[in-house]
GROMACS .gro file of C-alpha atoms in nm:
model
  302
    1MET     CA    1  -0.451   4.903   3.568
    2LYS     CA    2  -0.533   5.033   3.225
    3ALA     CA    3  -0.678   5.381   3.224
    4LYS     CA    4  -1.022   5.428   3.067
    5TYR     CA    5  -1.093   5.711   2.823
    6TYR     CA    6  -1.437   5.834   2.735
    7SER     CA    7  -1.571   6.019   2.435
    8LEU     CA    8  -1.753   6.329   2.558
    9ILE     CA    9  -1.960   6.587   2.373
   10PHE     CA   10  -1.982   6.932   2.524
   11ILE     CA   11  -2.232   7.191   2.405
   12LEU     CA   12  -2.238   7.551   2.523
   13LEU     CA   13  -2.596   7.677   2.512
   14PRO     CA   14  -2.764   8.007   2.597
   15LEU     CA   15  -3.028   7.969   2.866
   16PHE     CA   16  -3.341   8.145   2.742
   17SER     CA   17  -3.531   8.360   2.987
   18SER     CA   18  -3.909   8.395   2.999
   19ALA     CA   19  -4.038   8.504   2.661
   20ASP     CA   20  -4.171   8.857   2.611
   21VAL     CA   21  -4.081   9.171   2.419
   22GLY     CA   22  -3.822   9.243   2.688
   23ASP     CA   23  -3.610   8.957   2.550
   24LEU     CA   24  -3.528   9.155   2.234
   25LEU     CA   25  -3.175   9.287   2.189
   26ILE     CA   26  -2.974   9.479   1.934
   27SER     CA   27  -2.716   9.219   1.836
   28GLU     CA   28  -2.518   9.386   1.556
   29ILE     CA   29  -2.484   9.725   1.394
   30ARG     CA   30  -2.290   9.853   1.095
   31ILE     CA   31  -2.264  10.228   1.044
   32SER     CA   32  -2.043  10.258   0.735
   33PRO     CA   33  -2.011  10.268   0.443
   34ASN     CA   34  -2.358  10.408   0.377
   35ALA     CA   35  -2.478  10.129   0.147
   36ALA     CA   36  -2.379   9.865   0.404
   37GLU     CA   37  -2.558  10.014   0.706
   38PHE     CA   38  -2.782   9.781   0.903
   39ILE     CA   39  -2.914   9.704   1.249
   40GLU     CA   40  -2.971   9.346   1.358
   41ILE     CA   41  -3.203   9.238   1.640
   42TYR     CA   42  -3.211   8.907   1.827
   43ASN     CA   43  -3.482   8.727   2.024
   44ASN     CA   44  -3.310   8.605   2.340
   45GLY     CA   45  -3.631   8.449   2.471
   46ALA     CA   46  -3.785   8.104   2.457
   47THR     CA   47  -4.079   8.167   2.222
   48GLN     CA   48  -4.184   8.378   1.927
   49VAL     CA   49  -4.231   8.751   1.993
   50THR     CA   50  -4.468   8.982   1.805
   51LEU     CA   51  -4.302   9.303   1.685
   52THR     CA   52  -4.616   9.505   1.613
   53GLU     CA   53  -4.551   9.744   1.904
   54VAL     CA   54  -4.172   9.753   1.868
   55TYR     CA   55  -3.981  10.054   1.732
   56ILE     CA   56  -3.621  10.134   1.644
   57THR     CA   57  -3.469  10.479   1.619
   58ASP     CA   58  -3.165  10.702   1.619
   59ALA     CA   59  -3.387  11.007   1.668
   60THR     CA   60  -3.234  11.219   1.937
   61PHE     CA   61  -3.118  11.577   1.890
   62ARG     CA   62  -3.054  11.711   2.236
   63SER     CA   63  -2.975  12.069   2.143
   64GLY     CA   64  -3.305  12.085   1.955
   65GLY     CA   65  -3.509  11.909   2.222
   66VAL     CA   66  -3.589  11.616   1.994
   67PHE     CA   67  -3.633  11.281   2.171
   68TYR     CA   68  -3.779  10.949   2.065
   69TYR     CA   69  -3.999  10.913   2.374
   70ASN     CA   70  -4.213  11.206   2.256
   71VAL     CA   71  -4.360  10.968   2.001
   72VAL     CA   72  -4.657  10.950   2.241
   73ASN     CA   73  -4.733  11.310   2.139
   74ASN     CA   74  -4.672  11.241   1.770
   75ASP     CA   75  -4.338  11.420   1.801
   76GLY     CA   76  -4.077  11.145   1.833
   77GLY     CA   77  -3.816  11.282   1.594
   78GLY     CA   78  -3.692  11.140   1.269
   79SER     CA   79  -3.635  11.313   0.936
   80GLY     CA   80  -3.672  11.687   0.990
   81GLY     CA   81  -3.339  11.764   0.823
   82HIS     CA   82  -3.134  11.561   1.073
   83ARG     CA   83  -3.146  11.239   0.868
   84ASP     CA   84  -3.261  11.056   1.179
   85PHE     CA   85  -3.533  10.793   1.171
   86ASN     CA   86  -3.800  10.668   1.407
   87ALA     CA   87  -3.947  10.349   1.268
   88LYS     CA   88  -4.203  10.085   1.363
   89PHE     CA   89  -4.191   9.720   1.262
   90PRO     CA   90  -4.452   9.615   1.004
   91ASP     CA   91  -4.792   9.507   1.133
   92GLY     CA   92  -4.794   9.136   1.213
   93ALA     CA   93  -4.415   9.104   1.211
   94THR     CA   94  -4.275   8.836   1.443
   95ILE     CA   95  -3.934   8.702   1.544
   96ASN     CA   96  -3.878   8.344   1.655
   97ALA     CA   97  -3.683   8.237   1.963
   98GLY     CA   98  -3.312   8.247   1.887
   99GLU     CA   99  -3.367   8.426   1.556
  100TYR     CA  100  -3.167   8.716   1.413
  101GLN     CA  101  -3.340   8.974   1.190
  102THR     CA  102  -3.180   9.258   0.998
  103ILE     CA  103  -3.303   9.604   0.900
  104ALA     CA  104  -3.126   9.753   0.596
  105ILE     CA  105  -3.092  10.122   0.679
  106ARG     CA  106  -3.034  10.234   0.319
  107GLY     CA  107  -3.279   9.992   0.158
  108SER     CA  108  -3.276   9.631   0.042
  109GLU     CA  109  -3.115   9.688  -0.298
  110SER     CA  110  -2.818   9.862  -0.141
  111PHE     CA  111  -2.798   9.584   0.116
  112PHE     CA  112  -2.814   9.309  -0.147
  113ASN     CA  113  -2.540   9.474  -0.353
  114VAL     CA  114  -2.310   9.459  -0.049
  115TYR     CA  115  -2.398   9.122   0.107
  116GLY     CA  116  -2.549   8.917  -0.178
  117PHE     CA  117  -2.874   8.831   0.004
  118GLU     CA  118  -3.185   9.012   0.126
  119PRO     CA  119  -3.235   9.170   0.470
  120THR     CA  120  -3.543   9.090   0.676
  121TYR     CA  121  -3.670   9.448   0.648
  122GLU     CA  122  -3.566   9.772   0.481
  123LEU     CA  123  -3.601  10.112   0.644
  124TYR     CA  124  -3.745  10.243   0.315
  125GLU     CA  125  -3.787  10.129  -0.044
  126ASP     CA  126  -3.474  10.221  -0.238
  127GLY     CA  127  -3.577  10.062  -0.568
  128ALA     CA  128  -3.779  10.203  -0.855
  129THR     CA  129  -4.059   9.962  -0.763
  130ALA     CA  130  -4.155   9.776  -0.448
  131ASP     CA  131  -3.983   9.443  -0.385
  132GLY     CA  132  -4.053   9.148  -0.158
  133VAL     CA  133  -3.872   9.296   0.144
  134GLU     CA  134  -4.111   9.458   0.391
  135ASP     CA  135  -4.060   9.827   0.463
  136MET     CA  136  -4.046   9.960   0.816
  137LEU     CA  137  -4.330  10.197   0.903
  138PRO     CA  138  -4.282  10.559   1.014
  139ALA     CA  139  -4.343  10.599   1.387
  140THR     CA  140  -4.504  10.936   1.314
  141LEU     CA  141  -4.573  11.131   0.997
  142ALA     CA  142  -4.250  11.169   0.795
  143SER     CA  143  -4.030  11.017   1.066
  144ILE     CA  144  -3.839  10.828   0.795
  145ASP     CA  145  -3.667  11.032   0.525
  146THR     CA  146  -3.683  10.803   0.222
  147ALA     CA  147  -3.388  10.977   0.061
  148ASN     CA  148  -3.156  11.059   0.347
  149SER     CA  149  -3.224  10.858   0.663
  150GLY     CA  150  -2.908  10.698   0.794
  151PHE     CA  151  -2.650  10.731   1.065
  152SER     CA  152  -2.527  11.078   1.156
  153GLU     CA  153  -2.516  11.227   0.807
  154GLY     CA  154  -2.222  11.010   0.711
  155THR     CA  155  -1.996  11.128   0.993
  156ASN     CA  156  -2.094  10.861   1.250
  157ASP     CA  157  -1.981  11.089   1.533
  158GLY     CA  158  -2.189  11.074   1.848
  159GLU     CA  159  -2.479  10.850   1.754
  160VAL     CA  160  -2.734  10.628   1.926
  161ALA     CA  161  -2.961  10.337   1.829
  162ILE     CA  162  -3.257  10.256   2.052
  163LEU     CA  163  -3.495   9.962   2.040
  164TYR     CA  164  -3.814  10.041   2.232
  165HIS     CA  165  -4.174   9.936   2.294
  166TRP     CA  166  -4.485  10.152   2.286
  167ASP     CA  167  -4.838  10.018   2.296
  168GLY     CA  168  -4.974  10.315   2.102
  169ASN     CA  169  -5.199  10.431   2.388
  170THR     CA  170  -5.012  10.501   2.711
  171ASP     CA  171  -4.761  10.780   2.775
  172PHE     CA  172  -4.486  10.535   2.871
  173VAL     CA  173  -4.221  10.438   2.615
  174LYS     CA  174  -4.031  10.132   2.743
  175ASP     CA  175  -3.667  10.082   2.645
  176LEU     CA  176  -3.564   9.740   2.510
  177ASP     CA  177  -3.201   9.810   2.418
  178TYR     CA  178  -2.984  10.121   2.394
  179ILE     CA  179  -2.659  10.145   2.197
  180LEU     CA  180  -2.426  10.446   2.201
  181TRP     CA  181  -2.103  10.515   2.014
  182GLY     CA  182  -1.863  10.790   1.910
  183ASN     CA  183  -1.939  11.031   2.193
  184ASN     CA  184  -2.234  11.113   2.417
  185ALA     CA  185  -2.369  11.403   2.208
  186GLU     CA  186  -2.692  11.216   2.131
  187ALA     CA  187  -2.718  11.024   2.459
  188VAL     CA  188  -3.049  11.026   2.645
  189ASP     CA  189  -3.121  11.070   3.016
  190LYS     CA  190  -3.492  11.060   3.101
  191THR     CA  191  -3.439  11.102   3.476
  192GLY     CA  192  -3.728  11.300   3.624
  193ILE     CA  193  -3.884  11.383   3.286
  194THR     CA  194  -4.262  11.381   3.276
  195VAL     CA  195  -4.448  11.328   2.950
  196ASN     CA  196  -4.820  11.385   2.997
  197THR     CA  197  -4.923  11.140   3.271
  198HIS     CA  198  -4.597  10.945   3.296
  199SER     CA  199  -4.284  11.036   3.494
  200TYR     CA  200  -3.969  10.847   3.405
  201LEU     CA  201  -3.744  10.675   3.657
  202PRO     CA  202  -3.370  10.748   3.668
  203ASP     CA  203  -3.150  10.666   3.371
  204THR     CA  204  -2.771  10.654   3.399
  205ASP     CA  205  -2.616  10.999   3.396
  206ILE     CA  206  -2.500  11.082   3.044
  207ALA     CA  207  -2.143  11.138   3.157
  208LEU     CA  208  -2.136  10.781   3.292
  209GLN     CA  209  -2.297  10.605   2.996
  210ALA     CA  210  -2.059  10.364   2.822
  211LEU     CA  211  -1.979  10.376   2.450
  212ILE     CA  212  -1.920  10.079   2.222
  213ALA     CA  213  -1.623  10.276   2.088
  214THR     CA  214  -1.509  10.637   2.066
  215SER     CA  215  -1.466  10.620   1.688
  216THR     CA  216  -1.619  10.433   1.396
  217HIS     CA  217  -1.551  10.066   1.332
  218GLY     CA  218  -1.324   9.951   1.050
  219SER     CA  219  -1.462  10.001   0.699
  220SER     CA  220  -1.503   9.624   0.653
  221ASN     CA  221  -1.635   9.551   1.001
  222SER     CA  222  -1.938   9.591   1.226
  223TRP     CA  223  -2.002   9.597   1.600
  224GLN     CA  224  -2.142   9.271   1.736
  225ARG     CA  225  -2.288   9.173   2.071
  226ILE     CA  226  -2.069   8.921   2.256
  227ASP     CA  227  -2.256   8.925   2.587
  228PHE     CA  228  -2.628   8.850   2.564
  229SER     CA  229  -2.675   8.896   2.939
  230GLU     CA  230  -2.604   9.270   2.886
  231GLY     CA  231  -2.304   9.274   3.115
  232VAL     CA  232  -2.332   9.475   3.436
  233GLU     CA  233  -2.654   9.648   3.332
  234THR     CA  234  -2.873   9.751   3.625
  235THR     CA  235  -3.177   9.523   3.622
  236THR     CA  236  -3.419   9.717   3.843
  237GLY     CA  237  -3.541  10.070   3.897
  238GLY     CA  238  -3.510  10.176   3.533
  239ASN     CA  239  -3.723  10.254   3.230
  240GLY     CA  240  -3.684   9.925   3.049
  241PHE     CA  241  -3.967   9.690   2.954
  242ASN     CA  242  -3.898   9.472   3.258
  243GLY     CA  243  -3.758   9.749   3.476
  244ALA     CA  244  -3.392   9.743   3.373
  245ASP     CA  245  -3.190  10.058   3.313
  246GLU     CA  246  -3.095  10.001   2.949
  247THR     CA  247  -2.869  10.307   2.955
  248SER     CA  248  -2.641  10.139   3.213
  249GLU     CA  249  -2.500   9.857   2.996
  250ASP     CA  250  -2.119   9.846   2.976
  251LEU     CA  251  -2.121   9.852   2.595
  252ASN     CA  252  -1.742   9.868   2.572
  253ASN     CA  253  -1.738   9.514   2.715
  254THR     CA  254  -2.055   9.362   2.568
  255PHE     CA  255  -1.982   9.451   2.203
  256ALA     CA  256  -1.676   9.386   1.987
  257GLU     CA  257  -1.567   9.464   1.632
  258ALA     CA  258  -1.551   9.190   1.368
  259SER     CA  259  -1.647   9.106   1.009
  260PRO     CA  260  -2.023   9.156   0.953
  261THR     CA  261  -2.262   8.863   0.992
  262PRO     CA  262  -2.612   9.005   0.921
  263ASN     CA  263  -2.903   8.766   0.980
  264GLY     CA  264  -2.677   8.524   1.167
  265ILE     CA  265  -2.482   8.460   1.481
  266ALA     CA  266  -2.225   8.726   1.552
  267LEU     CA  267  -1.876   8.645   1.674
  268PRO     CA  268  -1.757   8.289   1.734
  269PRO     CA  269  -1.831   8.167   2.090
  270SER     CA  270  -1.662   8.391   2.343
  271ILE     CA  271  -1.628   8.094   2.580
  272VAL     CA  272  -1.462   7.768   2.476
  273ILE     CA  273  -1.370   7.440   2.641
  274ASN     CA  274  -0.995   7.470   2.682
  275GLU     CA  275  -0.898   7.144   2.856
  276VAL     CA  276  -1.058   6.815   2.968
  277ASP     CA  277  -0.923   6.539   3.192
  278ALA     CA  278  -1.153   6.233   3.197
  279VAL     CA  279  -0.938   6.001   3.410
  280GLY     CA  280  -1.039   5.899   3.763
  281ALA     CA  281  -1.058   6.136   4.056
  282ALA     CA  282  -0.866   6.402   3.866
  283GLU     CA  283  -1.149   6.461   3.616
  284PHE     CA  284  -1.213   6.826   3.533
  285ILE     CA  285  -1.329   7.061   3.260
  286GLU     CA  286  -1.155   7.392   3.198
  287ILE     CA  287  -1.320   7.674   3.007
  288TYR     CA  288  -1.166   7.988   2.866
  289GLY     CA  289  -1.339   8.311   2.765
  290ASN     CA  290  -1.293   8.676   2.691
  291ALA     CA  291  -1.246   8.899   2.994
  292GLY     CA  292  -1.571   9.018   3.147
  293ILE     CA  293  -1.797   8.760   2.981
  294SER     CA  294  -2.085   8.661   3.207
  295LEU     CA  295  -2.147   8.289   3.271
  296ASN     CA  296  -2.509   8.347   3.371
  297ASP     CA  297  -2.639   8.234   3.031
  298VAL     CA  298  -2.405   7.938   2.978
  299THR     CA  299  -2.439   7.574   3.068
  300VAL     CA  300  -2.227   7.267   2.992
  301VAL     CA  301  -2.409   6.960   2.864
  302ILE     CA  302  -2.228   6.623   2.887
   0.00000   0.00000   0.00000
């Protein structure tokens, strides 16, 4: 009997969760050289998200008692000689489901000179006159240094990037994503801290927080998210928008180093179809992926 062969199309798709601000992730970050610095965010939800109450920062200075969550008291860090920033997305800004958006840390002109196209936003205006790229807004007065804000004064040792939500009224700053690299010098642990009327739940102990890497990435590379389920992150009992402990993500497994892809998908798919047998009772599909990649957000469509 002649065997039959079938033409099959397989598509690996992310499964979007319910849409809210909690679906936002940091998807890529480049920390050097200075002119090339950017942070990229991604909407992992099913519908458009408004960014009006969303902030991004590297403003922690533990030895000086400077922490981003004190933004509720108009003291959330940024500038102040540390070159840190605490920035708010422009009023009315939105991000569509499945969309990547990029913030040029050193301004849009510097970004364009490196990549040949515009970012979605710039941390501050670096040109002689305003251009068509929207500027981020300071979270508090002077929380963006328009001459010096950037990552770790050019050393990139022990730095953090935090995406968070604040409604502008309550005392509760809700983490959306938390990225740490180099060392834990600027790591944050809000366990037991009370700010005005709000007491924070436990974060992961600083000594146990994972790093993307213990040194900077290659001069021509960036760090890119390869696991949009956030790995083994604890999903309850934390200070995240939907209750997750954003400080518990195993960043050393959920990010990888590769050539930069601002405003677009990061690395090639981490999971691929490796083998197919479409004959009779022996039919099967084999997939192959990087170690530690979660299958929770993957489906096979035939």
